[in-house]
Coordinates of C-alpha atoms and ligand atoms in Angstrom, one line a residue:
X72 CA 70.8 80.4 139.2
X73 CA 73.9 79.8 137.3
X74 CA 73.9 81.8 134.1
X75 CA 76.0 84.4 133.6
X76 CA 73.6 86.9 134.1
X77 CA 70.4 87.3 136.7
X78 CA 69.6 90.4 135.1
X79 CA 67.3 90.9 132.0
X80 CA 66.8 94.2 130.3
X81 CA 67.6 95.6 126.9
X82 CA 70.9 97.8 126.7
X83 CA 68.6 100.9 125.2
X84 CA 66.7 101.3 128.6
X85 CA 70.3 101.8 130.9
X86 CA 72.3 104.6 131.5
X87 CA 76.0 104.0 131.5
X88 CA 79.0 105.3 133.6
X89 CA 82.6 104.8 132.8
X90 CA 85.2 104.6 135.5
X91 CA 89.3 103.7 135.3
X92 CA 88.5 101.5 138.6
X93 CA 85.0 100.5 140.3
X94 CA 85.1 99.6 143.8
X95 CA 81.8 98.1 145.0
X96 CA 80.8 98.1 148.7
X97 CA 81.4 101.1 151.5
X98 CA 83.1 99.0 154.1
X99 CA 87.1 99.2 155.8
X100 CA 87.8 97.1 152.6
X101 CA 86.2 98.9 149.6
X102 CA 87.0 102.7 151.5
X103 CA 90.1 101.5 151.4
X104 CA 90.8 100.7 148.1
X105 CA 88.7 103.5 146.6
X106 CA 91.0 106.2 148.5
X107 CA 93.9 104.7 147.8
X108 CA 93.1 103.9 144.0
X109 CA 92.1 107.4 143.3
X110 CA 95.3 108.8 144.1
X111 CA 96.2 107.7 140.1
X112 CA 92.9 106.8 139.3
X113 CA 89.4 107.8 138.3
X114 CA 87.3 105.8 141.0
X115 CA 83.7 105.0 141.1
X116 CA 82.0 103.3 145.1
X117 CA 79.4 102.4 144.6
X118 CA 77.3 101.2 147.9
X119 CA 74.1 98.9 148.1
X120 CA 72.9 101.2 151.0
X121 CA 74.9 104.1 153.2
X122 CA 78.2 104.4 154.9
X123 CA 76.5 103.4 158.1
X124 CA 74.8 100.2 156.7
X125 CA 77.6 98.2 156.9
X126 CA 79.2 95.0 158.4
X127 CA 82.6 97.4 159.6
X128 CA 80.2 100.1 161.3
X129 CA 78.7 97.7 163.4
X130 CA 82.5 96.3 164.3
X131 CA 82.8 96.2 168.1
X132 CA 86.3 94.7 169.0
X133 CA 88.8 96.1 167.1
X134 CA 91.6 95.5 164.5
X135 CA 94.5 93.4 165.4
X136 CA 98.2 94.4 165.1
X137 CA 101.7 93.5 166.4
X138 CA 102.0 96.8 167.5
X139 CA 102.5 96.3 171.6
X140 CA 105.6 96.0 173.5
X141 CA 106.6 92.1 173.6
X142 CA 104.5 91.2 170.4
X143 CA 105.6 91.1 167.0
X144 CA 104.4 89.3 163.6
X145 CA 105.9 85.9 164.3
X146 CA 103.8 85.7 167.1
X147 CA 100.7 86.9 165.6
X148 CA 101.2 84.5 162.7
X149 CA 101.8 81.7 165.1
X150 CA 98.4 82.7 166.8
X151 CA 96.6 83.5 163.6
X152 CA 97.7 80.0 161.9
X153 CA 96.9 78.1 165.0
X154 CA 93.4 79.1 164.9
X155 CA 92.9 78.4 161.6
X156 CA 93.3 74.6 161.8
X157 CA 95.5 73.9 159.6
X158 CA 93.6 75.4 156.4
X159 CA 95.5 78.6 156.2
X160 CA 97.7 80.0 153.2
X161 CA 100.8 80.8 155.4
X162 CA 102.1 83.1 152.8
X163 CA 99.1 85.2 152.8
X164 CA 99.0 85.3 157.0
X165 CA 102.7 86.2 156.6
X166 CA 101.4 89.0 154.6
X167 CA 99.1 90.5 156.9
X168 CA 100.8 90.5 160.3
X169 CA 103.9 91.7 158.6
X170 CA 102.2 94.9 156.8
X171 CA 99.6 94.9 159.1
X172 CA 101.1 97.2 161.5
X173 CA 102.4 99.6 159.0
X174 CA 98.4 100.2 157.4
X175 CA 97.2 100.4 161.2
X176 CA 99.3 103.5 161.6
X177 CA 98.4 104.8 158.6
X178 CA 94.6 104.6 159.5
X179 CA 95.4 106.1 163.2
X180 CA 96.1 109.0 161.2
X181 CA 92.8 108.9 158.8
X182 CA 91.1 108.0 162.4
X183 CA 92.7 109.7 165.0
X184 CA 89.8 108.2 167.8
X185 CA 91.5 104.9 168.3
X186 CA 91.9 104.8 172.7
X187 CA 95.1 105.8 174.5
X188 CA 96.1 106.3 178.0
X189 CA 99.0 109.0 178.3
X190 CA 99.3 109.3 174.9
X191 CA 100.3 105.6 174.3
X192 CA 97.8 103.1 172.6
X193 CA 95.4 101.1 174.5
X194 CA 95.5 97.4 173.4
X195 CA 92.2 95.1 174.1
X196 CA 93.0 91.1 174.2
X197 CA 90.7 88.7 172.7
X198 CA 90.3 85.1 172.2
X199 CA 93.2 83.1 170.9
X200 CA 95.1 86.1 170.8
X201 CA 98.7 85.2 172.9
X202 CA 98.7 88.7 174.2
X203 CA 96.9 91.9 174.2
X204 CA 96.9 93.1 170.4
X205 CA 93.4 94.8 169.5
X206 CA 93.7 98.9 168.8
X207 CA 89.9 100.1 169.9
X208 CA 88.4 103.8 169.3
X209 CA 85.5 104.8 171.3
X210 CA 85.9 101.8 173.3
X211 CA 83.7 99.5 172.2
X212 CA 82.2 101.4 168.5
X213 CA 85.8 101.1 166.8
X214 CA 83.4 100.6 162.9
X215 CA 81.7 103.5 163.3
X216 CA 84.4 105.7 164.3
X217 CA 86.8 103.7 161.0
X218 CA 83.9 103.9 159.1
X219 CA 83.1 107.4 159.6
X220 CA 86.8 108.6 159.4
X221 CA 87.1 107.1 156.1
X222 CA 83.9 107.8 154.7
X223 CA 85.3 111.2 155.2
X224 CA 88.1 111.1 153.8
X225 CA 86.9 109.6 150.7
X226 CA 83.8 112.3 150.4
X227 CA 86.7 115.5 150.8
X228 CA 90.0 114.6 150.7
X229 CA 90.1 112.0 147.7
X230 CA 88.1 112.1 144.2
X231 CA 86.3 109.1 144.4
X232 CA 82.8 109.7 143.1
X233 CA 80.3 107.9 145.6
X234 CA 76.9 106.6 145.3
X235 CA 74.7 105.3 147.9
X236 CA 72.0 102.7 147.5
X237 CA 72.6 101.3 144.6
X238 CA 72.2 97.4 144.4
X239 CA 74.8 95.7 142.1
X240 CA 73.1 93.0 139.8
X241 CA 75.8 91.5 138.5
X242 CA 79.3 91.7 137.3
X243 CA 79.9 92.7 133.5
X244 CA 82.0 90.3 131.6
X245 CA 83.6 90.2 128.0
X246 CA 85.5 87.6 126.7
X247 CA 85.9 85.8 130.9
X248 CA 87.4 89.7 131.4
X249 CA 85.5 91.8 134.2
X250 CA 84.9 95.1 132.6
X251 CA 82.6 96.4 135.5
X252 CA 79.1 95.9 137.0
X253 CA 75.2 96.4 136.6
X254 CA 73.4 98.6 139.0
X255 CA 69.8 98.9 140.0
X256 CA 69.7 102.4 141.9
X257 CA 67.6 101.4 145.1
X258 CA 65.7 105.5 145.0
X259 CA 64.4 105.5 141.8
X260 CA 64.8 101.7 140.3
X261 CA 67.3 103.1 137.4
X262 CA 69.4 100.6 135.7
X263 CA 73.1 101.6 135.1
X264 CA 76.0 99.9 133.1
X265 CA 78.9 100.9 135.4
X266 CA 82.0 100.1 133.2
X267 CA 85.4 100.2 134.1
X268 CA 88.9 98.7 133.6
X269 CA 88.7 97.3 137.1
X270 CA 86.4 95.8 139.0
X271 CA 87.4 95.2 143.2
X272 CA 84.6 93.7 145.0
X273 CA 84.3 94.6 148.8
X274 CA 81.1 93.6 149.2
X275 CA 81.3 91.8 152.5
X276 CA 79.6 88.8 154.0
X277 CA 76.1 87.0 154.1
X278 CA 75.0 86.5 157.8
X279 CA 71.3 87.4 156.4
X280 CA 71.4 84.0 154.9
X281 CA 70.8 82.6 158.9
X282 CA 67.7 83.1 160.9
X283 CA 69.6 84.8 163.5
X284 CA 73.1 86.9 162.5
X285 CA 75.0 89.7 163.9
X286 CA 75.5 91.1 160.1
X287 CA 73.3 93.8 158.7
X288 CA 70.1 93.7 157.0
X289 CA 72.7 94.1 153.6
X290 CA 74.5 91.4 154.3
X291 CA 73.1 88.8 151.5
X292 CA 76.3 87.7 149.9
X293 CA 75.5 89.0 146.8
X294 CA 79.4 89.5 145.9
X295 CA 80.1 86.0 146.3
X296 CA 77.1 84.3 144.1
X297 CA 77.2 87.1 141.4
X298 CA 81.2 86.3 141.0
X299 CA 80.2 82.9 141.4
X300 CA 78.2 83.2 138.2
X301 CA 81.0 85.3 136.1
X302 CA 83.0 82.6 136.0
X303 CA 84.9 83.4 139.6
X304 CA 86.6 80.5 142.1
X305 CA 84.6 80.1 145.4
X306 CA 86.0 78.0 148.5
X307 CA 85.6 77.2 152.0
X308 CA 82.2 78.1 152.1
X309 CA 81.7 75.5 154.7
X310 CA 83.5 77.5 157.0
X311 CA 80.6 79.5 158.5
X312 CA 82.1 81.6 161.8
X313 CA 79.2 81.7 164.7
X314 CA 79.9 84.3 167.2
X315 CA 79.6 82.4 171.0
X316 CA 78.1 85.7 172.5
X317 CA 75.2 87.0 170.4
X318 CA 72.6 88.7 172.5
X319 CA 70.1 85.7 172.9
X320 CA 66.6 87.7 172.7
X321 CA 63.8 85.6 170.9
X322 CA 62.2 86.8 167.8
X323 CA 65.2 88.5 166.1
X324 CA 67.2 87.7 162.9
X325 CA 69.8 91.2 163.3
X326 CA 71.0 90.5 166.8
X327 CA 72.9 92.6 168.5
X328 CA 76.6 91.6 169.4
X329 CA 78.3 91.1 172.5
X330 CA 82.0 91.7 171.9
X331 CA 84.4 89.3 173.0
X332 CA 86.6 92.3 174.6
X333 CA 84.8 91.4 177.6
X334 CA 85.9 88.3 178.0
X335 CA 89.4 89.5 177.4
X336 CA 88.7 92.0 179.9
X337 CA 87.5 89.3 182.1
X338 CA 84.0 88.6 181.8
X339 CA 82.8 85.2 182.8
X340 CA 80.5 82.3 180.8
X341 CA 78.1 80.8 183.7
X342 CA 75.7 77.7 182.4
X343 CA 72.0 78.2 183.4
X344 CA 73.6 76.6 187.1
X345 CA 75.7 79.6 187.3
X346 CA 79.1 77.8 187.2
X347 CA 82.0 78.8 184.8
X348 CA 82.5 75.9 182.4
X349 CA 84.9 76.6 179.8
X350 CA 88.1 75.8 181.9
X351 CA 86.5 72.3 181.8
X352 CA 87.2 71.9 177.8
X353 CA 90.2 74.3 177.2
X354 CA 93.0 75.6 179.3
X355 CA 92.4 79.2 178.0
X356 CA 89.0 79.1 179.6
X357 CA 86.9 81.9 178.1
X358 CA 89.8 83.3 175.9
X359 CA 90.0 79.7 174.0
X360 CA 89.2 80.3 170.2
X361 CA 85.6 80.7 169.2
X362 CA 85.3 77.4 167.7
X363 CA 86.1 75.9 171.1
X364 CA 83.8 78.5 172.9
X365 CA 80.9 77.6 170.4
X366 CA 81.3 73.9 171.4
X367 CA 81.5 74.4 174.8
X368 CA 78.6 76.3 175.2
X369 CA 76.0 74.3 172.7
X370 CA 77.5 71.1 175.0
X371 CA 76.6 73.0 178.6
X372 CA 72.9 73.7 176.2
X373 CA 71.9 70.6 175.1
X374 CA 72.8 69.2 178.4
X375 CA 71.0 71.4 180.6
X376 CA 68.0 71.7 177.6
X377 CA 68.9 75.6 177.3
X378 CA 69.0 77.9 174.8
X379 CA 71.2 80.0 175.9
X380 CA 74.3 80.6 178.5
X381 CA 75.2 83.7 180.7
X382 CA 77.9 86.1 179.7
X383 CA 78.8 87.8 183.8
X384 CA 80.2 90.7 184.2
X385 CA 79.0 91.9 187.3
X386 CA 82.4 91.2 189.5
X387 CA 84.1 94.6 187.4
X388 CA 83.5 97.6 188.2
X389 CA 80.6 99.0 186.9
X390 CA 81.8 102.9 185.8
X391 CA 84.6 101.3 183.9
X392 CA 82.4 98.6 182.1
X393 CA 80.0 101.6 180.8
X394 CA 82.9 103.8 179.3
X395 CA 84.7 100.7 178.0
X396 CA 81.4 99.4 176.9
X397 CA 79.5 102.1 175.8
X398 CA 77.8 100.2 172.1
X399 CA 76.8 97.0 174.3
X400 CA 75.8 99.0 177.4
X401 CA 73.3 101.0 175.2
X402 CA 72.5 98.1 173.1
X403 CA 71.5 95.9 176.1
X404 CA 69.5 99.1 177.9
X405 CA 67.4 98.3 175.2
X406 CA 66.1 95.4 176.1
X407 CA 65.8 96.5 179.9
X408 CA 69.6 94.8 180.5
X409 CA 72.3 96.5 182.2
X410 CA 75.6 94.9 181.8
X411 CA 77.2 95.6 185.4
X412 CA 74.3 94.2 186.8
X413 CA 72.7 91.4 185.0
X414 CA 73.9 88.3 183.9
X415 CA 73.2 88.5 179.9
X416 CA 71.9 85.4 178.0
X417 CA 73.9 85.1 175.2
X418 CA 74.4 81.8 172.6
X419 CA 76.4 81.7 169.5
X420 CA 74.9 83.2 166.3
X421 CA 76.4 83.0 162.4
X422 CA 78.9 86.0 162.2
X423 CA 81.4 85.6 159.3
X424 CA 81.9 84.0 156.3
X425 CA 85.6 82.6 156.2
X426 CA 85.2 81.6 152.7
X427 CA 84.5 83.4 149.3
X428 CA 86.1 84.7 145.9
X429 CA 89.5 82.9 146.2
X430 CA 92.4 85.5 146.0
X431 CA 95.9 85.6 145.7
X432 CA 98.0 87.8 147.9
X433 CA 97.6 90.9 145.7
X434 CA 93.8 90.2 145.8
X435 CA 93.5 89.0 142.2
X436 CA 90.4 86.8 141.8
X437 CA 90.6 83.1 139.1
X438 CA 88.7 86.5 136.8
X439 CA 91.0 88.8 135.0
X440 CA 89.7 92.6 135.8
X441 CA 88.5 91.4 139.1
X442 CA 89.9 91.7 142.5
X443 CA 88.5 90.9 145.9
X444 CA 89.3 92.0 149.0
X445 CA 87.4 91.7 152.6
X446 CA 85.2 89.6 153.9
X447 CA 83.8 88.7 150.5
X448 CA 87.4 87.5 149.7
X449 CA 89.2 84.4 150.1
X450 CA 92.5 85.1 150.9
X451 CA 93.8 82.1 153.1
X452 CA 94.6 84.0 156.0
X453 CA 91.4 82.5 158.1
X454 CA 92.1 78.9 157.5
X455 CA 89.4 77.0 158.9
X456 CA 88.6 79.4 161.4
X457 CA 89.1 83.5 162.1
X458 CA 91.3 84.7 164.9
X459 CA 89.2 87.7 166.4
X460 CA 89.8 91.0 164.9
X461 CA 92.0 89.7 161.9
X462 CA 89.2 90.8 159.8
X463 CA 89.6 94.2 159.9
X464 CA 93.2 94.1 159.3
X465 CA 92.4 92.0 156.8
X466 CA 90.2 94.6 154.4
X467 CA 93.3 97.5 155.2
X468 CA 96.1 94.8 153.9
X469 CA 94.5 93.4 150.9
X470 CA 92.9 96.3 150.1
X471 CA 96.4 98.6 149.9
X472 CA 98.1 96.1 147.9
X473 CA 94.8 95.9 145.4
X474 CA 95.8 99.6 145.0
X475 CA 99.3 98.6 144.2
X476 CA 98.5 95.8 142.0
X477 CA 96.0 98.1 140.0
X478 CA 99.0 99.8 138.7
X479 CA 100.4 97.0 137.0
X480 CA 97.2 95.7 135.4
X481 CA 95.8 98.8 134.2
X482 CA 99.2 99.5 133.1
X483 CA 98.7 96.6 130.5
X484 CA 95.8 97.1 129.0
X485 CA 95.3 98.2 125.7
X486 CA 91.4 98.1 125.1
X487 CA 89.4 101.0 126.1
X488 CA 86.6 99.5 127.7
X489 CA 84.4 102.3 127.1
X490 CA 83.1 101.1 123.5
X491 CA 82.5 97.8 124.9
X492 CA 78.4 96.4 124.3
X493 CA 77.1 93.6 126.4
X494 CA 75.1 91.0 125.9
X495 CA 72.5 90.7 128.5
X496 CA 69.3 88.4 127.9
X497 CA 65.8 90.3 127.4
X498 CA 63.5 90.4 130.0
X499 CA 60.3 88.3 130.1
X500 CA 57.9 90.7 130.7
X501 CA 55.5 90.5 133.6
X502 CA 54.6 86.8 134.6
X503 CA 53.5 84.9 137.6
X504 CA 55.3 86.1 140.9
X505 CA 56.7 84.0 143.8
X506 CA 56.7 85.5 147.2
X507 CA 60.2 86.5 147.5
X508 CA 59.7 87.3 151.1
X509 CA 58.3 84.2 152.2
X510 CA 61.2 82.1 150.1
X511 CA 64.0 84.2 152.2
X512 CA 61.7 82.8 155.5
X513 CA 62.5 79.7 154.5
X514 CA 65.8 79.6 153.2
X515 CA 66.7 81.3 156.9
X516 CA 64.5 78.6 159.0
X517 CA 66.3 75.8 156.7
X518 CA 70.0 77.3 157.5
X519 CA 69.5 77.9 161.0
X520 CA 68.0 74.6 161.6
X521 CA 69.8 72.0 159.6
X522 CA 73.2 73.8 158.3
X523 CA 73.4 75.3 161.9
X524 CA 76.4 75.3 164.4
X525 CA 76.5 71.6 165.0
X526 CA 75.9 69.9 161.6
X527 CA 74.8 66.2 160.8
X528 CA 74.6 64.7 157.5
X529 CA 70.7 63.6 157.4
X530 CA 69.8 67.5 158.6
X531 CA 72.4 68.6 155.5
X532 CA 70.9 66.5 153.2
X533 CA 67.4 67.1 153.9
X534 CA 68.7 71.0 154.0
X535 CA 69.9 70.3 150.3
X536 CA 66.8 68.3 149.0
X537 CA 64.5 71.4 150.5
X538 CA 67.1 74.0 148.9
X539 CA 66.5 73.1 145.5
X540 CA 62.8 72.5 145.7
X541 CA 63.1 76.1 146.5
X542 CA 65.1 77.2 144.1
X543 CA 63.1 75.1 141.8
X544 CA 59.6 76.4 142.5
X545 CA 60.5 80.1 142.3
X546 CA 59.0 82.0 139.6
X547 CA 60.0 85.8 139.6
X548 CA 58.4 88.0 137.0
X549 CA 59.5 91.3 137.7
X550 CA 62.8 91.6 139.1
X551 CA 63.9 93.8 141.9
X552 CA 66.1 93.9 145.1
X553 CA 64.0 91.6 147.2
X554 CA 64.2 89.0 144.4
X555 CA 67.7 89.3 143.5
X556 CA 68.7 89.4 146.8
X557 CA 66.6 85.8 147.3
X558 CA 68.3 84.1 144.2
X559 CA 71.7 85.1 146.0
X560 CA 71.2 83.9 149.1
X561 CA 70.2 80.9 147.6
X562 CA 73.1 80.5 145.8
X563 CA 75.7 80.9 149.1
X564 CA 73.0 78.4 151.4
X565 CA 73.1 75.8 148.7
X566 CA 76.5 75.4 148.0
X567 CA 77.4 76.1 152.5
X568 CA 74.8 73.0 152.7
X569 CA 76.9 71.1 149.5
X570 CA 80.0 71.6 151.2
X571 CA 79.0 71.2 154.9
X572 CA 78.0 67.6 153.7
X573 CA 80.8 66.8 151.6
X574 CA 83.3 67.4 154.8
X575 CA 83.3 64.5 156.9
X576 CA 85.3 66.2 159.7
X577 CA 85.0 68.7 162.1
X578 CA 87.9 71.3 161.6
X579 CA 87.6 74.9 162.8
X580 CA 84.4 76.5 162.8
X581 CA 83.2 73.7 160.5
X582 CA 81.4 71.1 163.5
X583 CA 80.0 67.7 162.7
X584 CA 78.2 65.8 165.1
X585 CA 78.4 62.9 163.0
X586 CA 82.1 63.4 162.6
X587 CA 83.4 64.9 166.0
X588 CA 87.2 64.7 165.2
X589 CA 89.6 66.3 162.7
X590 CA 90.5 64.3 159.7
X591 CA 94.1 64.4 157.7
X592 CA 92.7 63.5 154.3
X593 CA 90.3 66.9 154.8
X594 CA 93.4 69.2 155.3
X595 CA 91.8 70.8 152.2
X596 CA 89.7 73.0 150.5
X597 CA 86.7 73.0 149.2
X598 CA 86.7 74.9 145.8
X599 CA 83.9 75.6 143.7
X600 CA 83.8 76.8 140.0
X601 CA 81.0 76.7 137.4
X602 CA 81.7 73.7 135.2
X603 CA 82.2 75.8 131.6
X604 CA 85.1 78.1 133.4
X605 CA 86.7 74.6 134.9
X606 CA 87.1 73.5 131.5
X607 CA 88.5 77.7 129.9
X608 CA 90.7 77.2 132.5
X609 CA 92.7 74.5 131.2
Ligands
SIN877 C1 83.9 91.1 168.6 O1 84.0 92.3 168.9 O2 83.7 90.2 169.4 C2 84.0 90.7 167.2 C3 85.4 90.9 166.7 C4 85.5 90.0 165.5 O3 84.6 89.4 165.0 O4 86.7 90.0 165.0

């Protein structure tokens, strides 16, 4: 699980692309950077499925910006470190609500769908949020209308050279440098050495790695276990963000989102009695932050025995609702729900991963060559806990000044890495199988059940002991997607369990039963490193 490389083929049997700057992942983060890159640079995106499959095309809520009348960065930085419970990098929040207006515009004009009313721009509230701040295009489907706008930019206007479905293996290294990635196309199972002087991984979260998840089916955090493995910093991987309002249908693991723009646009929470309960644990009612939300609700479910609460918004008017609305309108038709009508059972399901490749502020990983930027990325700017819609904004921040670091780096380098070889380790042909399927199932049940919402330290230790029996017991002789995917999630639910345990406190999204109250000595992070690049780095 921890070697350098998962992959095992000869060098003979791969083809080989060169690129000045490989971007991998086709989100608002890795668009981003591959557009602006190739402005100086020749750039390579490569995607582990399409444009559409992605955690930004499914985004609901919006992107938030200190763009409104009355608002302005101080006051989104105030908000933003609030939320984040005392674990944020202030510098890097500074960052992002201070150039996150400026890289909003710029989208609006990549994107020219975000809502207005007379021309001026509509602004959504959310929880946490001390005003209204979200921009929104097509109401309620603002990541497939930024996802579309800047797949298409990067398809005609730019020269970024794009490939779909292709799985990345692992990074390349030489010498603790990144000098690029290997690729297993997902059409027609070729094997490609994709080297470049610069590596930026956008390659998003790992919801999958939970039985029930609003992320995509591509969401298995491979970024974050294969940097893990080439030497790269990981942190705050305790800090696992549940949604409150994921559409509470049995039998699904993909589950469809309910945004939280309908609270802000005053949807109610009603326990299984039908009463509003959130003003009994926060002032901000259903607009508190979604660590408080989660609480509340799992508290009005154990106590009642339920598995779910009621998100009500039958008292606005219905017309509105379905034009405001009209991704969660369709999504709930689905399942014979209408949402001006019905009250929808909804209970908190894992979301985002706050944690990842730890960053500076120009996105530079602990790995020279590599940078991160997105959800895969640890920046500092969630702390302990994500303000709503700071993710988005996130990716189109970091992502620009990637761009404007590149300059410098590539700048510097002397070595073409063109003529580089690689070592990777042969394969060992054929060989018993595990059932790579059935060790996901299980990994899942184990995360849902015992590294959950509401953690305890018997469930995470029993999570742990099952984890690496697991990991132990697998045997994979061939190796393809399903079975890289496996040894990746495996990777991100071992060391979530490991770190879950270790933090005897409940801070953010980060809930211990055991430990119900914040604790001083854990105003910290959690930073994981493999032991031979703790002692390299001196
Ligand atoms: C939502 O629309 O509720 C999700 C927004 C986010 O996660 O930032």
């Amino acid at each position: 699980m921890t070697r350098p490389y998962v992959a095992s083929r000869s060098e003979e049997t791969l083809h080989r692309r060169s690129f000045d700057v490989l971007v991998l992942g086709g989100g608002i983060a890795g668009l981003t950077a591959a557009i602006g890159a190739a402005r100086r640079w020749r750039v390579g995106l490569l995607t582990k499925s399409t444009f559409e499959e992605t955690t930004t095309f499914l985004a609901q809520g919006g992107i938030a910006a200190a763009i409104g009348e009355g608002d302005s960065p101080e006051l989104h930085l105030q908000d933003t470190l609030s939320a984040g419970a005392g674990l944020c990098d202030e510098e890097a929040v500074r960052v992002l609500v201070s150039e996150g207006p400026d890289r909003v515009r710029e989208l609006m004009e990549i994107c020219p769908r975000f809502d207005t009313v007379d021309g001026q721009i509509v602004l959504g509230r959310e929880g946490a949020h001390s005003l209204p701040r979200i921009v929104h295009a097509g109401g309620d489907a603002t990541g497939s209308e930024v996802s579309s706008a800047l797949a298409e930019a990067a398809r005609l206007g730019s020269r970024v050279q794009l490939y779909e479905d292709e799985f990345v293996i692992d990074l390349l290294t030489v010498d603790g440098r990144c000098v690029g990635a290997l690729t297993l196309n997902l059409a027609d199972g070729g094997l490609t050495l994709n080297v470049a002087m610069v590596t930026v991984l956008a390659t998003g979260g790992a919801g999958q790695v939970y039985g029930r998840t609003t992320n995509p089916p591509v969401a298995t955090g491979d970024g974050v276990a294969m940097a893990y493995r080439a030497g790269a910093a990981i942190r705050d991987l305790e800090f696992v963000q549940f949604h409150p309002t994921g559409l509470a249908v049995p039998g699904q693991q993909t589950v469809q989102l309910v945004t939280e723009a309908l609270r802000g646009e005053g949807a109610y929470l009603r326990n299984a009695a039908g009463e509003r309960f959130m003003t009994e644990y926060d002032a901000r009612g259903e607009l508190a932050s979604r660590d408080i939300v989660v609480r509340g609700m799992v508290t009005e479910m154990r106590r009642e025995g339920s598995e779910h609460v009621y998100l009500d918004a039958t008292h606005l008017e219905a017309a509105w609702l379905y034009e405001r609305f009209p991704s969660v309108t369709a999504g709930l038709h689905e399942h014979g729900l209408d949402l001006a009508g019905d009250l929808i059972p909804v209970a908190p399901v894992c979301h985002y991963f706050v944690g990842g490749v730890v960053t500076d502020v120009w996105g530079r990983t602990t790995v020279p060559g590599l940078y991160a930027s997105g959800e895969v990325a640890s920046t500092g700017v969630h702390g302990a806990n994500r303000l709503a819609s700071n993710s988005l904004l996130e990716g189109l921040v970091f992502s620009d000044r990637v761009v404007r670091d590149l300059d410098r780096y590539i700048g510097r380098l002397g070595e073409d890495v063109r003529r580089l070889s690689f070592d990777i380790p042969e394969a060992d042909a054929g060989g018993e199988s595990s059932d790579a399927a059935a060790a996901r199932a299980r990994l899942c049940d184990i995360m849902q059940h015992q590294v959950g919402v509401l953690r305890r330290a018997g469930e995470l230790q029993e999570a742990l002991d099952e984890l690496g029996s697991l990991t132990s017991e697998l045997r994979f002789g061939a190796m393809g997607e399903d079975e890289y995917e496996v040894l990746n999630m495996l990777t991100l639910g071992t060391q979530i369990a490991k770190c879950a345990l270790l933090r005897e406190e409940s801070r953010g999204v980060h809930l211990r039963d055991d430990f119900p109250e914040g604790d001083e000595r854990w105003r910290k992070h959690l930073t994981l490193r493999l032991p031979e690049h703790e002692r390299t780095e001196g």
